[in-house]
PDB file of C-alpha atoms and ligand atoms in Angstrom:
ATOM      1  CA  PHE A  14      19.146   6.301  -6.415  1.00 75.00           C
ATOM      2  CA  VAL A  15      18.788   2.501  -6.767  1.00 80.00           C
ATOM      3  CA  ILE A  16      18.181   2.242  -3.035  1.00 77.00           C
ATOM      4  CA  ALA A  17      15.554   4.964  -3.220  1.00 78.00           C
ATOM      5  CA  VAL A  18      13.714   3.154  -6.037  1.00 78.00           C
ATOM      6  CA  LEU A  19      13.888  -0.144  -4.136  1.00 74.00           C
ATOM      7  CA  ALA A  20      12.578   1.565  -1.009  1.00 71.00           C
ATOM      8  CA  ILE A  21       9.636   3.027  -2.926  1.00 69.00           C
ATOM      9  CA  VAL A  22       8.827  -0.293  -4.625  1.00 68.00           C
ATOM     10  CA  LEU A  23       9.031  -2.085  -1.271  1.00 66.00           C
ATOM     11  CA  GLY A  24       6.903   0.629   0.324  1.00 65.00           C
ATOM     12  CA  LEU A  25       4.267   0.253  -2.374  1.00 61.00           C
ATOM     13  CA  THR A  26       4.307  -3.541  -2.004  1.00 62.00           C
ATOM     14  CA  LEU A  27       3.701  -3.272   1.723  1.00 57.00           C
ATOM     15  CA  ARG A  28       0.998  -0.653   1.207  1.00 58.00           C
ATOM     16  CA  GLN A  29      -0.564  -3.061  -1.275  1.00 59.00           C
ATOM     17  CA  LYS A  30      -0.547  -5.747   1.450  1.00 61.00           C
ATOM     18  CA  THR A  31      -2.524  -3.557   3.844  1.00 61.00           C
ATOM     19  CA  ASN A  32      -4.921  -2.625   1.073  1.00 81.00           C
ATOM     20  CA  THR A  33      -5.464  -6.219  -0.064  1.00 91.00           C
ATOM     21  CA  PHE A  34      -6.069  -7.388   3.480  1.00 96.00           C
ATOM     22  CA  LYS A  35      -8.374  -4.463   4.205  1.00 97.00           C
ATOM     23  CA  THR A  36     -10.246  -5.019   0.934  1.00 96.00           C
ATOM     24  CA  THR A  37     -10.879  -8.653   1.890  1.00 97.00           C
ATOM     25  CA  PHE A  38     -11.913  -7.592   5.403  1.00 98.00           C
ATOM     26  CA  ILE A  39     -14.397  -4.981   4.152  1.00 97.00           C
ATOM     27  CA  ALA A  40     -15.786  -7.198   1.362  1.00 98.00           C
ATOM     28  CA  ARG A  41     -16.410 -10.093   3.752  1.00 98.00           C
ATOM     29  CA  CYS A  42     -17.861  -7.703   6.337  1.00 98.00           C
ATOM     30  CA  GLU A  43     -20.294  -6.203   3.822  1.00 98.00           C
ATOM     31  CA  ARG A  44     -21.915  -9.593   3.261  1.00 98.00           C
ATOM     32  CA  PHE A  45     -23.549  -8.841   6.628  1.00 97.00           C
ATOM     33  CA  LYS A  46     -26.118  -6.071   6.350  1.00 95.00           C
ATOM     34  CA  GLY A  47     -26.513  -3.222   8.829  1.00 95.00           C
ATOM     35  CA  TYR A  48     -22.930  -2.922  10.116  1.00 96.00           C
ATOM     36  CA  ASP A  49     -20.453  -0.054   9.766  1.00 97.00           C
ATOM     37  CA  CYS A  50     -17.551  -2.065   8.336  1.00 98.00           C
ATOM     38  CA  GLU A  51     -15.141   0.870   8.191  1.00 98.00           C
ATOM     39  CA  ASN A  52     -15.714   1.423  11.898  1.00 97.00           C
ATOM     40  CA  ILE A  53     -15.192  -2.296  12.623  1.00 98.00           C
ATOM     41  CA  TRP A  54     -11.934  -2.184  10.614  1.00 98.00           C
ATOM     42  CA  VAL A  55     -10.629   0.746  12.665  1.00 98.00           C
ATOM     43  CA  ALA A  56     -11.450  -1.047  15.934  1.00 98.00           C
ATOM     44  CA  PHE A  57      -9.787  -4.230  14.617  1.00 98.00           C
ATOM     45  CA  GLU A  58      -6.639  -2.598  13.325  1.00 98.00           C
ATOM     46  CA  GLN A  59      -5.911  -0.657  16.504  1.00 98.00           C
ATOM     47  CA  ALA A  60      -5.387  -3.975  18.337  1.00 98.00           C
ATOM     48  CA  TYR A  61      -2.129  -4.891  16.570  1.00 98.00           C
ATOM     49  CA  VAL A  62      -0.918  -2.105  14.244  1.00 98.00           C
ATOM     50  CA  GLY A  63       2.466  -0.721  15.309  1.00 98.00           C
ATOM     51  CA  GLN A  64       2.903  -3.527  17.859  1.00 98.00           C
ATOM     52  CA  ASP A  65       5.522  -6.238  18.021  1.00 98.00           C
ATOM     53  CA  ALA A  66       3.862  -9.336  16.511  1.00 98.00           C
ATOM     54  CA  CYS A  67       4.589 -11.403  19.640  1.00 98.00           C
ATOM     55  CA  ASN A  68       3.281  -8.794  22.030  1.00 98.00           C
ATOM     56  CA  VAL A  69      -0.434  -8.544  21.261  1.00 98.00           C
ATOM     57  CA  PRO A  70      -2.390  -9.972  24.205  1.00 98.00           C
ATOM     58  CA  MET A  71      -6.030 -11.010  23.831  1.00 98.00           C
ATOM     59  CA  GLU A  72      -7.053  -7.884  25.773  1.00 98.00           C
ATOM     60  CA  ALA A  73      -5.915  -5.814  22.780  1.00 98.00           C
ATOM     61  CA  TYR A  74      -9.139  -6.935  21.089  1.00 98.00           C
ATOM     62  CA  ASP A  75     -11.406  -6.032  24.036  1.00 97.00           C
ATOM     63  CA  HIS A  76     -12.740  -2.897  22.373  1.00 97.00           C
ATOM     64  CA  LEU A  77     -13.526  -4.683  19.100  1.00 98.00           C
ATOM     65  CA  VAL A  78     -14.964  -7.785  20.685  1.00 97.00           C
ATOM     66  CA  THR A  79     -16.912  -6.423  23.646  1.00 94.00           C
ATOM     67  CA  ASN A  80     -17.877  -2.821  22.839  1.00 93.00           C
ATOM     68  CA  MET A  81     -19.170  -3.090  19.302  1.00 94.00           C
ATOM     69  CA  GLY A  82     -22.165  -5.394  19.876  1.00 92.00           C
ATOM     70  CA  LEU A  83     -20.968  -7.988  17.376  1.00 96.00           C
ATOM     71  CA  PHE A  84     -21.896 -11.041  19.468  1.00 95.00           C
ATOM     72  CA  LYS A  85     -25.567 -11.607  20.051  1.00 91.00           C
ATOM     73  CA  PRO A  86     -26.956 -14.589  21.934  1.00 90.00           C
ATOM     74  CA  ALA A  87     -28.536 -17.256  19.735  1.00 94.00           C
ATOM     75  CA  CYS A  88     -30.073 -19.507  22.379  1.00 96.00           C
ATOM     76  CA  ASN A  89     -30.206 -23.235  21.540  1.00 97.00           C
ATOM     77  CA  ARG A  90     -28.352 -22.666  18.244  1.00 96.00           C
ATOM     78  CA  MET A  91     -24.780 -22.123  19.404  1.00 97.00           C
ATOM     79  CA  MET A  92     -22.333 -24.641  18.004  1.00 98.00           C
ATOM     80  CA  PHE A  93     -18.803 -25.156  19.341  1.00 98.00           C
ATOM     81  CA  TRP A  94     -16.286 -27.496  17.745  1.00 98.00           C
ATOM     82  CA  SER A  95     -12.778 -28.862  17.998  1.00 98.00           C
ATOM     83  CA  LYS A  96     -10.846 -30.667  15.227  1.00 97.00           C
ATOM     84  CA  THR A  97     -13.986 -30.833  13.067  1.00 98.00           C
ATOM     85  CA  LYS A  98     -13.628 -27.529  11.157  1.00 97.00           C
ATOM     86  CA  ASP A  99     -14.624 -28.779   7.700  1.00 96.00           C
ATOM     87  CA  VAL A 100     -17.592 -30.949   8.602  1.00 96.00           C
ATOM     88  CA  VAL A 101     -19.075 -28.432  11.037  1.00 97.00           C
ATOM     89  CA  HIS A 102     -18.810 -25.471   8.665  1.00 97.00           C
ATOM     90  CA  ASP A 103     -20.104 -27.449   5.713  1.00 96.00           C
ATOM     91  CA  PHE A 104     -23.144 -28.159   7.902  1.00 97.00           C
ATOM     92  CA  THR A 105     -23.699 -24.638   9.304  1.00 96.00           C
ATOM     93  CA  LYS A 106     -23.240 -22.997   5.882  1.00 95.00           C
ATOM     94  CA  LYS A 107     -25.988 -25.112   4.364  1.00 94.00           C
ATOM     95  CA  ARG A 108     -28.424 -25.296   7.282  1.00 94.00           C
ATOM     96  CA  ASP A 109     -29.296 -22.487   9.668  1.00 90.00           C
ATOM     97  CA  CYS A 110     -30.164 -24.570  12.739  1.00 93.00           C
ATOM     98  CA  PHE A 111     -26.735 -23.916  14.262  1.00 96.00           C
ATOM     99  CA  LEU A 112     -24.319 -21.014  14.422  1.00 97.00           C
ATOM    100  CA  THR A 113     -20.542 -21.304  14.900  1.00 98.00           C
ATOM    101  CA  LEU A 114     -18.193 -18.442  15.745  1.00 98.00           C
ATOM    102  CA  GLU A 115     -17.100 -18.500  12.101  1.00 98.00           C
ATOM    103  CA  ASP A 116     -20.695 -17.813  11.014  1.00 97.00           C
ATOM    104  CA  THR A 117     -20.805 -14.571  13.054  1.00 97.00           C
ATOM    105  CA  ILE A 118     -19.620 -11.374  11.402  1.00 97.00           C
ATOM    106  CA  LEU A 119     -16.170 -11.176  13.048  1.00 98.00           C
ATOM    107  CA  GLY A 120     -15.432 -14.894  12.822  1.00 98.00           C
ATOM    108  CA  SER A 121     -16.536 -15.002   9.215  1.00 98.00           C
ATOM    109  CA  VAL A 122     -14.445 -11.962   8.238  1.00 98.00           C
ATOM    110  CA  LEU A 123     -11.236 -13.305   9.811  1.00 98.00           C
ATOM    111  CA  ASP A 124     -11.618 -17.050   9.201  1.00 98.00           C
ATOM    112  CA  SER A 125      -8.431 -18.470   7.605  1.00 97.00           C
ATOM    113  CA  LEU A 126      -6.675 -15.085   7.472  1.00 97.00           C
ATOM    114  CA  THR A 127      -3.238 -14.207   8.874  1.00 97.00           C
ATOM    115  CA  TRP A 128      -2.241 -10.700   9.885  1.00 98.00           C
ATOM    116  CA  CYS A 129       0.214  -8.811  12.056  1.00 98.00           C
ATOM    117  CA  GLY A 130       1.740  -5.400  12.583  1.00 97.00           C
ATOM    118  CA  LYS A 131       5.289  -4.200  13.118  1.00 97.00           C
ATOM    119  CA  GLU A 132       6.773  -1.692  15.545  1.00 98.00           C
ATOM    120  CA  GLY A 133       7.127   1.706  13.917  1.00 97.00           C
ATOM    121  CA  SER A 134       4.777   0.855  11.022  1.00 96.00           C
ATOM    122  CA  SER A 135       1.116   1.603  10.462  1.00 95.00           C
ATOM    123  CA  ASP A 136       0.727  -1.276   7.978  1.00 95.00           C
ATOM    124  CA  THR A 137      -0.951  -4.638   8.214  1.00 96.00           C
ATOM    125  CA  PHE A 138       1.278  -7.497   7.081  1.00 96.00           C
ATOM    126  CA  THR A 139       0.087 -10.873   5.852  1.00 96.00           C
ATOM    127  CA  THR A 140       3.459 -12.582   5.491  1.00 95.00           C
ATOM    128  CA  GLY A 141       6.276 -12.956   7.987  1.00 96.00           C
ATOM    129  CA  CYS A 142       3.757 -13.154  10.831  1.00 97.00           C
ATOM    130  CA  PRO A 143       4.356 -15.591  13.715  1.00 98.00           C
ATOM    131  CA  GLU A 144       2.918 -19.100  13.425  1.00 97.00           C
ATOM    132  CA  TRP A 145       0.129 -20.041  15.863  1.00 97.00           C
ATOM    133  CA  ASN A 146       2.553 -21.697  18.341  1.00 97.00           C
ATOM    134  CA  TYR A 147       5.622 -19.501  17.764  1.00 98.00           C
ATOM    135  CA  CYS A 148       4.654 -17.171  20.575  1.00 98.00           C
ATOM    136  CA  GLU A 149       1.543 -17.020  22.759  1.00 97.00           C
ATOM    137  CA  ASN A 150       0.661 -13.357  22.207  1.00 98.00           C
ATOM    138  CA  ASN A 151       0.505 -13.248  18.426  1.00 98.00           C
ATOM    139  CA  PRO A 152      -2.286 -11.182  16.803  1.00 98.00           C
ATOM    140  CA  VAL A 153      -4.108 -14.139  15.212  1.00 98.00           C
ATOM    141  CA  ARG A 154      -4.100 -16.452  18.222  1.00 98.00           C
ATOM    142  CA  SER A 155      -5.064 -13.625  20.588  1.00 98.00           C
ATOM    143  CA  PHE A 156      -7.943 -12.656  18.331  1.00 98.00           C
ATOM    144  CA  TRP A 157      -9.396 -16.197  18.311  1.00 98.00           C
ATOM    145  CA  LYS A 158      -9.019 -16.457  22.075  1.00 98.00           C
ATOM    146  CA  SER A 159     -10.774 -13.151  22.546  1.00 98.00           C
ATOM    147  CA  ALA A 160     -13.576 -13.867  20.044  1.00 98.00           C
ATOM    148  CA  SER A 161     -14.110 -17.382  21.446  1.00 98.00           C
ATOM    149  CA  SER A 162     -14.457 -15.929  24.962  1.00 98.00           C
ATOM    150  CA  ALA A 163     -17.089 -13.458  23.798  1.00 97.00           C
ATOM    151  CA  PHE A 164     -18.929 -16.141  21.824  1.00 97.00           C
ATOM    152  CA  ALA A 165     -19.033 -18.495  24.836  1.00 97.00           C
ATOM    153  CA  ASP A 166     -20.089 -15.664  27.152  1.00 96.00           C
ATOM    154  CA  VAL A 167     -23.356 -15.206  25.252  1.00 96.00           C
ATOM    155  CA  ALA A 168     -24.102 -18.953  24.985  1.00 96.00           C
ATOM    156  CA  CYS A 169     -27.522 -19.854  26.328  1.00 97.00           C
ATOM    157  CA  GLY A 170     -29.995 -22.695  26.503  1.00 98.00           C
ATOM    158  CA  ASN A 171     -28.852 -25.978  24.994  1.00 98.00           C
ATOM    159  CA  VAL A 172     -25.486 -25.676  23.306  1.00 98.00           C
ATOM    160  CA  THR A 173     -23.839 -28.190  20.980  1.00 98.00           C
ATOM    161  CA  ALA A 174     -20.205 -29.145  20.399  1.00 98.00           C
ATOM    162  CA  MET A 175     -19.012 -31.152  17.410  1.00 98.00           C
ATOM    163  CA  LEU A 176     -15.944 -33.155  18.392  1.00 98.00           C
ATOM    164  CA  ASN A 177     -13.807 -35.541  16.361  1.00 97.00           C
ATOM    165  CA  GLY A 178     -14.365 -39.239  17.047  1.00 95.00           C
ATOM    166  CA  SER A 179     -11.605 -40.294  14.667  1.00 93.00           C
ATOM    167  CA  ILE A 180      -8.786 -39.186  16.959  1.00 93.00           C
ATOM    168  CA  PRO A 181      -7.778 -40.809  20.273  1.00 94.00           C
ATOM    169  CA  THR A 182      -8.488 -37.677  22.348  1.00 96.00           C
ATOM    170  CA  PRO A 183     -11.535 -35.759  21.118  1.00 97.00           C
ATOM    171  CA  PHE A 184     -11.367 -33.310  24.030  1.00 98.00           C
ATOM    172  CA  HIS A 185      -8.112 -31.410  24.576  1.00 98.00           C
ATOM    173  CA  PRO A 186      -8.053 -29.198  27.678  1.00 97.00           C
ATOM    174  CA  ALA A 187      -5.470 -26.979  25.944  1.00 96.00           C
ATOM    175  CA  SER A 188      -7.559 -26.362  22.804  1.00 98.00           C
ATOM    176  CA  ILE A 189      -9.556 -23.162  22.470  1.00 98.00           C
ATOM    177  CA  PHE A 190     -12.719 -25.142  23.061  1.00 98.00           C
ATOM    178  CA  GLY A 191     -11.247 -26.732  26.220  1.00 98.00           C
ATOM    179  CA  SER A 192      -9.247 -23.861  27.647  1.00 98.00           C
ATOM    180  CA  ILE A 193     -11.627 -20.991  26.914  1.00 98.00           C
ATOM    181  CA  GLU A 194     -15.102 -21.884  25.744  1.00 98.00           C
ATOM    182  CA  VAL A 195     -15.967 -24.730  28.125  1.00 98.00           C
ATOM    183  CA  LYS A 196     -14.730 -22.721  31.091  1.00 97.00           C
ATOM    184  CA  ARG A 197     -16.919 -19.748  30.255  1.00 97.00           C
ATOM    185  CA  LEU A 198     -20.190 -21.633  29.871  1.00 97.00           C
ATOM    186  CA  ASN A 199     -22.256 -20.495  32.803  1.00 95.00           C
ATOM    187  CA  SER A 200     -25.061 -22.559  34.349  1.00 97.00           C
ATOM    188  CA  THR A 201     -27.307 -19.538  34.849  1.00 97.00           C
ATOM    189  CA  ARG A 202     -27.466 -19.120  31.060  1.00 97.00           C
ATOM    190  CA  THR A 203     -26.581 -22.536  29.642  1.00 98.00           C
ATOM    191  CA  ARG A 204     -28.802 -25.511  30.381  1.00 98.00           C
ATOM    192  CA  SER A 205     -26.894 -28.293  28.618  1.00 98.00           C
ATOM    193  CA  LEU A 206     -23.858 -29.171  26.528  1.00 98.00           C
ATOM    194  CA  ASN A 207     -24.641 -31.730  23.856  1.00 98.00           C
ATOM    195  CA  VAL A 208     -21.584 -33.362  22.327  1.00 98.00           C
ATOM    196  CA  VAL A 209     -21.932 -34.664  18.789  1.00 98.00           C
ATOM    197  CA  LEU A 210     -19.024 -37.050  18.404  1.00 97.00           C
ATOM    198  CA  VAL A 211     -18.405 -37.247  14.668  1.00 97.00           C
ATOM    199  CA  THR A 212     -17.371 -40.761  13.759  1.00 94.00           C
ATOM    200  CA  GLN A 213     -16.285 -42.415  10.549  1.00 88.00           C
ATOM    201  CA  LYS A 214     -16.511 -46.084   9.638  1.00 79.00           C
ATOM    202  CA  ASN A 215     -13.246 -46.827  11.400  1.00 69.00           C
ATOM    203  CA  MET A 216     -14.593 -45.570  14.714  1.00 75.00           C
ATOM    204  CA  LEU A 217     -11.643 -44.904  17.015  1.00 75.00           C
ATOM    205  CA  THR A 218     -13.493 -43.316  19.883  1.00 89.00           C
ATOM    206  CA  ASN A 219     -16.935 -43.395  21.429  1.00 94.00           C
ATOM    207  CA  CYS A 220     -18.751 -41.426  24.119  1.00 97.00           C
ATOM    208  CA  THR A 221     -17.093 -43.455  26.889  1.00 97.00           C
ATOM    209  CA  ASN A 222     -13.690 -41.940  25.963  1.00 97.00           C
ATOM    210  CA  ALA A 223     -11.704 -40.766  28.995  1.00 97.00           C
ATOM    211  CA  SER A 224     -11.155 -37.281  27.577  1.00 98.00           C
ATOM    212  CA  LEU A 225     -14.942 -36.798  27.371  1.00 98.00           C
ATOM    213  CA  LYS A 226     -15.207 -37.634  31.069  1.00 98.00           C
ATOM    214  CA  GLU A 227     -12.752 -34.772  31.628  1.00 98.00           C
ATOM    215  CA  LEU A 228     -14.977 -32.512  29.576  1.00 98.00           C
ATOM    216  CA  GLU A 229     -18.008 -33.443  31.658  1.00 98.00           C
ATOM    217  CA  LYS A 230     -16.056 -32.705  34.855  1.00 97.00           C
ATOM    218  CA  ALA A 231     -14.844 -29.358  33.559  1.00 97.00           C
ATOM    219  CA  LEU A 232     -18.396 -28.060  33.090  1.00 97.00           C
ATOM    220  CA  ASP A 233     -19.891 -25.582  35.510  1.00 94.00           C
ATOM    221  CA  GLU A 234     -22.054 -27.468  38.013  1.00 95.00           C
ATOM    222  CA  GLY A 235     -25.661 -27.383  36.869  1.00 96.00           C
ATOM    223  CA  ILE A 236     -24.950 -27.714  33.155  1.00 98.00           C
ATOM    224  CA  LYS A 237     -26.276 -31.054  31.905  1.00 98.00           C
ATOM    225  CA  TYR A 238     -23.988 -33.114  29.704  1.00 98.00           C
ATOM    226  CA  ASN A 239     -24.994 -35.400  26.840  1.00 98.00           C
ATOM    227  CA  CYS A 240     -22.966 -37.177  24.185  1.00 98.00           C
ATOM    228  CA  LYS A 241     -24.036 -38.882  20.987  1.00 97.00           C
ATOM    229  CA  GLU A 242     -22.003 -40.703  18.346  1.00 96.00           C
ATOM    230  CA  VAL A 243     -23.034 -39.578  14.878  1.00 96.00           C
ATOM    231  CA  THR A 244     -21.486 -40.708  11.604  1.00 95.00           C
ATOM    232  CA  GLU A 245     -20.015 -38.109   9.285  1.00 94.00           C
ATOM    233  CA  SER A 246     -22.242 -39.308   6.444  1.00 94.00           C
ATOM    234  CA  GLN A 247     -25.357 -38.777   8.593  1.00 94.00           C
ATOM    235  CA  ILE A 248     -24.257 -35.164   9.128  1.00 95.00           C
ATOM    236  CA  GLN A 249     -23.545 -34.721   5.417  1.00 94.00           C
ATOM    237  CA  ASP A 250     -27.008 -36.110   4.560  1.00 94.00           C
ATOM    238  CA  CYS A 251     -28.530 -33.499   6.835  1.00 94.00           C
ATOM    239  CA  SER A 252     -26.315 -30.751   5.335  1.00 94.00           C
ATOM    240  CA  SER A 253     -27.560 -31.455   1.829  1.00 93.00           C
ATOM    241  CA  ASN A 254     -31.167 -32.319   2.586  1.00 93.00           C
ATOM    242  CA  GLU A 255     -33.329 -29.410   3.769  1.00 91.00           C
ATOM    243  CA  ASP A 256     -36.277 -31.779   4.159  1.00 92.00           C
ATOM    244  CA  ILE A 257     -34.691 -33.416   7.202  1.00 92.00           C
ATOM    245  CA  PRO A 258     -35.725 -31.280  10.194  1.00 92.00           C
ATOM    246  CA  CYS A 259     -32.719 -30.079  12.220  1.00 90.00           C
ATOM    247  CA  GLY A 260     -34.015 -31.930  15.247  1.00 90.00           C
ATOM    248  CA  ALA A 261     -33.825 -35.198  13.306  1.00 92.00           C
ATOM    249  CA  CYS A 262     -30.202 -34.781  12.167  1.00 93.00           C
ATOM    250  CA  TRP A 263     -28.935 -36.721  15.185  1.00 93.00           C
TER     251      TRP A 263
HETATM  252  N1  APR B  15      -2.040 -23.460  14.004  1.00 69.77           N
HETATM  253  C1  APR B  15      -2.864 -22.654  13.299  1.00 69.77           C
HETATM  254  N2  APR B  15      -4.135 -22.441  13.654  1.00 69.77           N
HETATM  255  C2  APR B  15      -4.591 -23.062  14.726  1.00 69.77           C
HETATM  256  C3  APR B  15      -3.809 -23.924  15.514  1.00 69.77           C
HETATM  257  C4  APR B  15      -2.473 -24.122  15.104  1.00 69.77           C
HETATM  258  N3  APR B  15      -1.636 -24.930  15.773  1.00 69.77           N
HETATM  259  N4  APR B  15      -4.564 -24.388  16.542  1.00 69.77           N
HETATM  260  C5  APR B  15      -5.761 -23.846  16.385  1.00 69.77           C
HETATM  261  N5  APR B  15      -5.790 -23.042  15.309  1.00 69.77           N
HETATM  262  C6  APR B  15      -6.924 -22.280  14.822  1.00 69.77           C
HETATM  263  C7  APR B  15      -7.235 -22.647  13.419  1.00 69.77           C
HETATM  264  O1  APR B  15      -7.947 -21.587  12.837  1.00 69.77           O
HETATM  265  C8  APR B  15      -8.131 -23.837  13.623  1.00 69.77           C
HETATM  266  O2  APR B  15      -8.930 -24.104  12.500  1.00 69.77           O
HETATM  267  O3  APR B  15      -8.032 -22.622  15.587  1.00 69.77           O
HETATM  268  C9  APR B  15      -8.935 -23.387  14.814  1.00 69.77           C
HETATM  269  C10 APR B  15      -9.491 -24.505  15.625  1.00 69.77           C
HETATM  270  O4  APR B  15      -8.520 -25.326  16.111  1.00 69.77           O
HETATM  271  P1  APR B  15      -8.916 -26.758  16.726  1.00 69.77           P
HETATM  272  O5  APR B  15      -7.703 -27.273  17.409  1.00 69.77           O
HETATM  273  O6  APR B  15      -9.557 -27.616  15.681  1.00 69.77           O
HETATM  274  O7  APR B  15     -10.068 -26.472  17.766  1.00 69.77           O
HETATM  275  P2  APR B  15     -10.066 -25.543  19.040  1.00 69.77           P
HETATM  276  O8  APR B  15      -8.712 -25.054  19.404  1.00 69.77           O
HETATM  277  O9  APR B  15     -10.830 -26.251  20.102  1.00 69.77           O
HETATM  278  O10 APR B  15     -10.920 -24.279  18.554  1.00 69.77           O
HETATM  279  C11 APR B  15     -12.241 -24.407  18.053  1.00 69.77           C
HETATM  280  O11 APR B  15     -12.674 -22.194  18.814  1.00 69.77           O
HETATM  281  O12 APR B  15     -12.798 -21.275  16.693  1.00 69.77           O
HETATM  282  C12 APR B  15     -13.413 -21.372  17.945  1.00 69.77           C
HETATM  283  O13 APR B  15     -15.753 -21.355  18.553  1.00 69.77           O
HETATM  284  C13 APR B  15     -14.768 -22.026  17.767  1.00 69.77           C
HETATM  285  O14 APR B  15     -15.555 -23.870  19.145  1.00 69.77           O
HETATM  286  C14 APR B  15     -14.558 -23.465  18.208  1.00 69.77           C
HETATM  287  C15 APR B  15     -13.174 -23.529  18.817  1.00 69.77           C
END
């Protein structure tokens, strides 16, 4: 009897987990008008539910990411980033000159969330899921790889990347930006990559950094490369001051 009660309580707790996660998913999704969020949830969930949490490859999200029309090109406004999450999102949330993956519907819904499934279960779990580096094919990491691929595939015109000038190596070939996004920028669609190297007073790195030379080399031939050092406070001024035209931010 005690075991039965415990099993029911545990069952309800897990059910609660799915419901809480789904509630967050749907609520965040509904901030975007004109989408069928229930339909997006079903396409999302089928990628990992009932699967071992280390056995969800990025292809599991193909249906969600490529068939549902959730990534639309925003020429000249696409913003990539690496190791600058807070400053870039503070900027894109306040000004609409640039759009990051996390400002699109899917990126915004799943930003900062953790989820996974379990073999033999139809629930979504939010605890006990593998860490980012625990195994390659975990549901969270595979999702970001898949979404980043789709985001880079629609990049067009002049694209921007905010990189961190306060670390010795602003460009990491193994990061999502380096291993996925840069490789998928295509010269028939993308004219230039403009690096904004975010610096602080104690500037550790500038545009002559060796890792940035690697970035330039990794670009598809025909894509122009530019780099500019911009202080974090200059970006914050632009975030909070609508009167500064986007083109004058840096
Ligand atoms: N543990 C947990 N999360 C991680 C880890 C990690 N070790 N590495 C990356 N992530 C996730 C986190 O959500 C983190 O905020 O990826 C995000 C970005 O990681 P960075 O190393 O800062 O940058 P990068 O790997 O280059 O990814 C950024 O991918 O999100 C897209 O389009 C976006 O251009 C951006 C790029």
